Amino acid sequence: MDGRTDVRKMIQDNISHKANRVDAVMPKFLLVMASMSVLTTVGIVLTLFFDAFKFFRQVPLSEVFSTDLAPLSADPSFGILPLINGTIFTSLIAMMVAVPIGLAAAVYLSQFASFNKRKVLKPMLELLAGVPTIVYGFFAYSFVTPLLMRLIPSLGSKNVISPGIVMGIMIIPMVASLSEDAMNAVPDAMREGALGLGSTRFEVAVKVVLPAAISGIVASFVLAISRAIGETMIVTIASGSNKNFSFDITQSMQTMTSYIVEFTSGDAGAGTTGYYSLYAVGLILFVFTLLMNLLAQYISKKYREVY
Amino acid sequence: MRQDTNNLPDVVYDVRGLNLWYGETHALKDVNLQILKNHVTAIIGPSGCGKSTFIKTLNRMIENVPGVRTSGEILYHGRDIFDKDLRVEELRTKVGMVFQKPNPFPKSIYENVLYGPKIHGIKNKQLLMEILETSLKASALWDEVKDRLDDNAYGLSGGQQQRLCIARCLAVQPDIILMDEPTSALDPIATSRIEELINRLKKDYTIAIVTHSMQQAARISDRTAYFLLGELVEYDYTERIFSNPRDQRTEDYITGRFG
Ligand SMILES: Nc1ncnc2c1ncn2[C@@H]1O[C@H](COP(=O)(O)OP(=O)(O)O)[C@@H](O)[C@H]1O
Ligand SMILES: [Mg+2]
């Protein structure tokens, strides 16, 4: 008998007997799984909105956007500006550390490092991203702050500089790695074009590759800022909970995130204004980071170089 | 250096016993050849014979490939380009290069042409504008772009982009221009415009051009070098190569019995 006919018949038989049930059910099951994360997000946003709404009904906007924050006093006041202030300062300091170092690392890795150096350095850099933030917080409080105190004797044991710096160190890998990807995406033909005109490798990096990759680089900055804004542990540990509105970065300031930590770990009775204020702060934080992410997307679309 | 006594043209490049290896691959084998001033030298040969390798060695662009080794000498106006004291950036400002695929920078037409002069320290605005106009005119692009110098170079057609790359190269006033199959990515009309351009440029420049098209070599070059498997098989006046080659292998190639 002809073996080929045999196989063909077996395949035909198997196909006609194959149960269709799995194929019918599987996509639905996958859809449910995929919807799970979307639904969770929607749920979170709704909770935030509803409870934040209750807060805004109880507290006039003029108070919300004041510099007066005293949630636990007999006559409580819920001005959010000190928290926004604290968040902006810690994030700014973080960016001042992360942008130059991250960018320099990216330029080095993508334009100068030999294959072997890159193979060693890149994973090491990315290791930084895997350190738990609580460790960074502890590092800021028990190592960086005392170190800085030698330089700045008036530095408070809780302050903004130290967690800012450490948070910057934490987001270096993010800036470096995303910027490097953007620079690696620039075609070699462009580097050759510049080298052929007598550019040094550094000129090629700065005058040709960086501008060509700028959208990806800026997007990495924006994502890094949003990471810094949302970072919690480091600032809770090292920058403290001072609710005064000030610009003195040598002293403690509270950020939006550490306010939420302070309140949820204390006993804010459900239903009190203080309890709802958590949701209001959470909502503002959410809007901040959402805007940053949208901005990042916008930038990478708008300034994407065509080549 | 001019050898007026014999009425011989100046030698721009004198390649002596050049060998090149990519790791274990012996890509150029004992190449000896002179590139003459104000001549168009065509480099032909089947794919993979080492044409690009050869031309990229002339401005040491080949060094960007890891694991490349060379031996022999390449004298550029009498000076060995592999000399330790020679700055490769300096060499490359005198030796321009045009690539197979147009590779303008993702910048304006203006910035593309003036990239070279600017990184080499020319700041005078008026002088820069002069360079811009001269280079674009010399590359026969001026009329097409003079009203949109601030537009991104990627808005130009492929042929215009290639002429822009030539303008970018002319803007640093090189002495010789190396071209690696500059028309292989272009349509016939754009190709003939580039060929016309090369014909005009040879008055002021020396040109070495790799081409996969024998007709192109015949149309535009004064001398032709035929490479095969990393060897320079024959190098002579273009007419001689095409009418009366000395080597059987050259004859096979130009009569189409090969490659
Ligand atoms: N980067 C490289 N690494 C290793 N071998 C290469 C490389 N580039 C070219 N070669 C080899 O060198 C030879 C010549 O290549 P090339 O100069 O590109 O030829 P052509 O331009 O004439 O087509 C070929 O055998 C090719 O495989
Ligand atoms: Mg080639």
Coordinates of N, CA, C and O in Angstrom, one line a residue, chain B residues 43-107:
Chain B
I43 N 35.7 51.6 -10.5 CA 36.1 50.3 -10.0 C 34.9 49.4 -10.2 O 33.8 49.6 -9.8
I44 N 35.2 48.4 -11.1 CA 34.2 47.4 -11.4 C 34.5 46.0 -11.0 O 35.7 45.8 -10.6
G45 N 33.6 45.1 -11.1 CA 33.8 43.8 -10.7 C 32.6 43.1 -10.1 O 31.6 43.9 -9.7
P46 N 32.5 41.8 -10.1 CA 31.3 41.2 -9.6 C 31.1 41.4 -8.1 O 32.0 41.8 -7.4
S47 N 29.8 41.2 -7.7 CA 29.5 41.4 -6.3 C 30.4 40.6 -5.4 O 30.6 39.4 -5.7
G48 N 30.9 41.2 -4.3 CA 31.7 40.5 -3.4 C 33.2 40.5 -3.7 O 33.9 39.8 -3.0
C49 N 33.6 41.2 -4.8 CA 35.0 41.1 -5.2 C 35.9 42.1 -4.4 O 37.1 42.1 -4.5
G50 N 35.3 42.9 -3.6 CA 36.1 43.8 -2.7 C 36.1 45.3 -3.1 O 36.9 46.1 -2.6
K51 N 35.1 45.7 -4.0 CA 35.1 47.1 -4.5 C 34.8 48.0 -3.3 O 35.6 49.0 -3.1
S52 N 33.8 47.7 -2.5 CA 33.5 48.6 -1.4 C 34.6 48.6 -0.3 O 34.9 49.6 0.2
T53 N 35.1 47.4 -0.1 CA 36.2 47.3 0.8 C 37.3 48.2 0.4 O 37.9 48.9 1.2
F54 N 37.7 48.1 -0.9 CA 38.8 48.9 -1.4 C 38.5 50.4 -1.2 O 39.4 51.1 -0.6
I55 N 37.4 50.9 -1.6 CA 37.1 52.3 -1.6 C 37.0 52.8 -0.1 O 37.4 53.9 0.2
K56 N 36.5 52.0 0.8 CA 36.4 52.4 2.2 C 37.7 52.4 2.9 O 37.9 52.9 4.0
T57 N 38.7 51.7 2.3 CA 40.0 51.7 2.9 C 40.7 53.0 2.6 O 41.5 53.5 3.4
L58 N 40.3 53.6 1.4 CA 41.0 54.8 1.0 C 40.8 56.0 2.0 O 41.7 56.9 2.2
N59 N 39.7 56.0 2.7 CA 39.5 57.0 3.8 C 39.4 56.4 5.2 O 39.0 57.0 6.1
R60 N 39.9 55.2 5.2 CA 40.0 54.4 6.5 C 38.6 54.2 7.2 O 38.5 54.0 8.4
M61 N 37.5 54.4 6.4 CA 36.2 54.1 7.0 C 36.1 52.6 7.3 O 35.3 52.3 8.2
I62 N 36.9 51.8 6.7 CA 36.8 50.4 6.9 C 37.2 50.0 8.4 O 36.8 49.0 8.9
E63 N 37.9 50.9 9.0 CA 38.3 50.6 10.4 C 37.1 50.5 11.4 O 37.2 50.1 12.5
N64 N 35.9 51.0 11.0 CA 34.8 50.9 11.8 C 34.3 49.4 11.9 O 33.5 49.1 12.8
V65 N 34.7 48.6 11.0 CA 34.4 47.2 11.1 C 35.3 46.5 12.0 O 36.5 46.6 11.8
P66 N 34.8 45.8 13.1 CA 35.7 45.2 14.0 C 36.4 44.0 13.4 O 35.9 43.4 12.5
G67 N 37.7 43.9 13.8 CA 38.5 42.7 13.3 C 39.1 42.9 11.9 O 39.4 41.9 11.3
V68 N 39.2 44.1 11.4 CA 39.8 44.3 10.1 C 41.3 44.5 10.3 O 41.7 45.2 11.2
R69 N 42.1 43.9 9.4 CA 43.6 44.1 9.5 C 44.0 44.4 8.1 O 43.5 44.0 7.1
T70 N 45.0 45.3 8.0 CA 45.6 45.6 6.7 C 47.1 45.5 6.7 O 47.7 45.5 7.7
S71 N 47.6 45.3 5.5 CA 49.1 45.4 5.3 C 49.3 46.2 4.0 O 48.4 46.2 3.2
G72 N 50.5 46.7 3.9 CA 50.8 47.4 2.7 C 50.7 48.9 2.9 O 50.6 49.3 4.1
E73 N 50.8 49.7 1.9 CA 50.9 51.2 2.0 C 49.8 51.8 1.2 O 49.5 51.3 0.0
I74 N 49.2 52.9 1.7 CA 48.4 53.7 0.8 C 48.9 55.1 0.9 O 48.8 55.7 2.0
L75 N 49.6 55.6 -0.1 CA 50.1 57.0 0.0 C 49.1 57.9 -0.6 O 48.6 57.8 -1.7
Y76 N 48.7 58.9 0.2 CA 47.8 59.9 -0.2 C 48.7 61.2 -0.4 O 49.2 61.7 0.6
H77 N 48.9 61.7 -1.6 CA 49.8 62.7 -1.9 C 51.2 62.5 -1.2 O 51.8 63.3 -0.5
G78 N 51.6 61.2 -1.3 CA 52.9 60.9 -0.8 C 53.0 60.5 0.6 O 54.0 60.1 1.1
R79 N 51.9 60.6 1.4 CA 51.9 60.3 2.8 C 51.1 59.1 3.1 O 50.0 59.0 2.6
D80 N 51.7 58.2 3.9 CA 51.0 56.9 4.2 C 49.8 57.2 5.1 O 49.9 57.8 6.2
I81 N 48.6 56.8 4.7 CA 47.4 57.1 5.5 C 47.3 56.3 6.7 O 46.6 56.6 7.6
F82 N 48.2 55.2 6.8 CA 48.1 54.4 8.0 C 49.2 54.9 9.0 O 49.3 54.3 10.1
D83 N 49.9 56.0 8.7 CA 50.8 56.6 9.6 C 50.2 57.0 10.9 O 49.1 57.5 11.0
K84 N 50.9 56.6 12.0 CA 50.3 56.8 13.3 C 50.0 58.3 13.6 O 49.1 58.6 14.4
D85 N 50.8 59.2 13.0 CA 50.6 60.6 13.3 C 49.5 61.3 12.5 O 49.2 62.4 12.7
L86 N 49.0 60.5 11.5 CA 48.0 61.1 10.7 C 46.6 61.1 11.4 O 46.2 60.1 11.9
R87 N 46.0 62.3 11.4 CA 44.7 62.3 12.0 C 43.6 61.9 11.0 O 43.5 62.5 9.9
V88 N 42.9 60.9 11.3 CA 42.0 60.3 10.3 C 40.9 61.3 10.0 O 40.4 61.4 8.8
E89 N 40.5 62.2 10.9 CA 39.5 63.2 10.6 C 40.0 64.2 9.6 O 39.2 64.7 8.7
E90 N 41.3 64.5 9.6 CA 41.9 65.4 8.7 C 41.9 64.8 7.3 O 41.5 65.4 6.3
L91 N 42.2 63.5 7.2 CA 42.2 62.8 6.0 C 40.8 62.9 5.4 O 40.6 63.1 4.2
R92 N 39.8 62.6 6.2 CA 38.4 62.5 5.7 C 37.8 63.9 5.3 O 36.8 63.9 4.6
T93 N 38.4 65.0 5.8 CA 37.9 66.2 5.3 C 38.4 66.5 3.8 O 37.8 67.1 3.0
K94 N 39.6 65.9 3.5 CA 40.1 66.0 2.2 C 39.6 65.0 1.2 O 39.6 65.2 0.0
V95 N 39.2 63.9 1.8 CA 38.7 62.8 1.0 C 37.2 62.6 1.3 O 36.8 62.1 2.3
G96 N 36.3 63.2 0.4 CA 34.9 63.1 0.6 C 34.4 61.7 0.2 O 35.0 61.0 -0.5
M97 N 33.2 61.4 0.8 CA 32.6 60.1 0.4 C 31.1 60.2 0.2 O 30.4 60.8 0.9
V98 N 30.7 59.5 -0.9 CA 29.2 59.5 -1.2 C 28.9 58.0 -1.2 O 29.6 57.2 -1.7
F99 N 27.8 57.7 -0.5 CA 27.5 56.3 -0.2 C 26.4 55.7 -1.2 O 25.8 56.4 -1.9
Q100 N 26.2 54.4 -1.1 CA 25.3 53.7 -2.0 C 23.9 54.2 -1.8 O 23.2 54.5 -2.8
K101 N 23.4 54.2 -0.6 CA 22.1 54.8 -0.3 C 22.3 56.2 0.1 O 23.1 56.5 1.0
P102 N 21.5 57.1 -0.4 CA 21.6 58.5 0.1 C 21.4 58.5 1.6 O 20.5 57.9 2.1
N103 N 22.3 59.2 2.3 CA 22.2 59.2 3.8 C 22.2 60.6 4.3 O 23.1 60.9 5.1
P104 N 21.3 61.5 3.9 CA 21.3 62.8 4.5 C 21.0 62.7 6.0 O 20.4 61.7 6.4
F105 N 21.3 63.8 6.8 CA 21.0 63.8 8.2 C 19.5 64.2 8.3 O 19.0 64.9 7.4
P106 N 18.8 63.8 9.3 CA 17.4 64.2 9.5 C 17.4 65.7 9.9 O 16.9 66.0 11.0
K107 N 17.9 66.5 9.1 CA 17.9 68.0 9.4 C 17.5 68.7 8.1 O 17.2 68.1 7.1

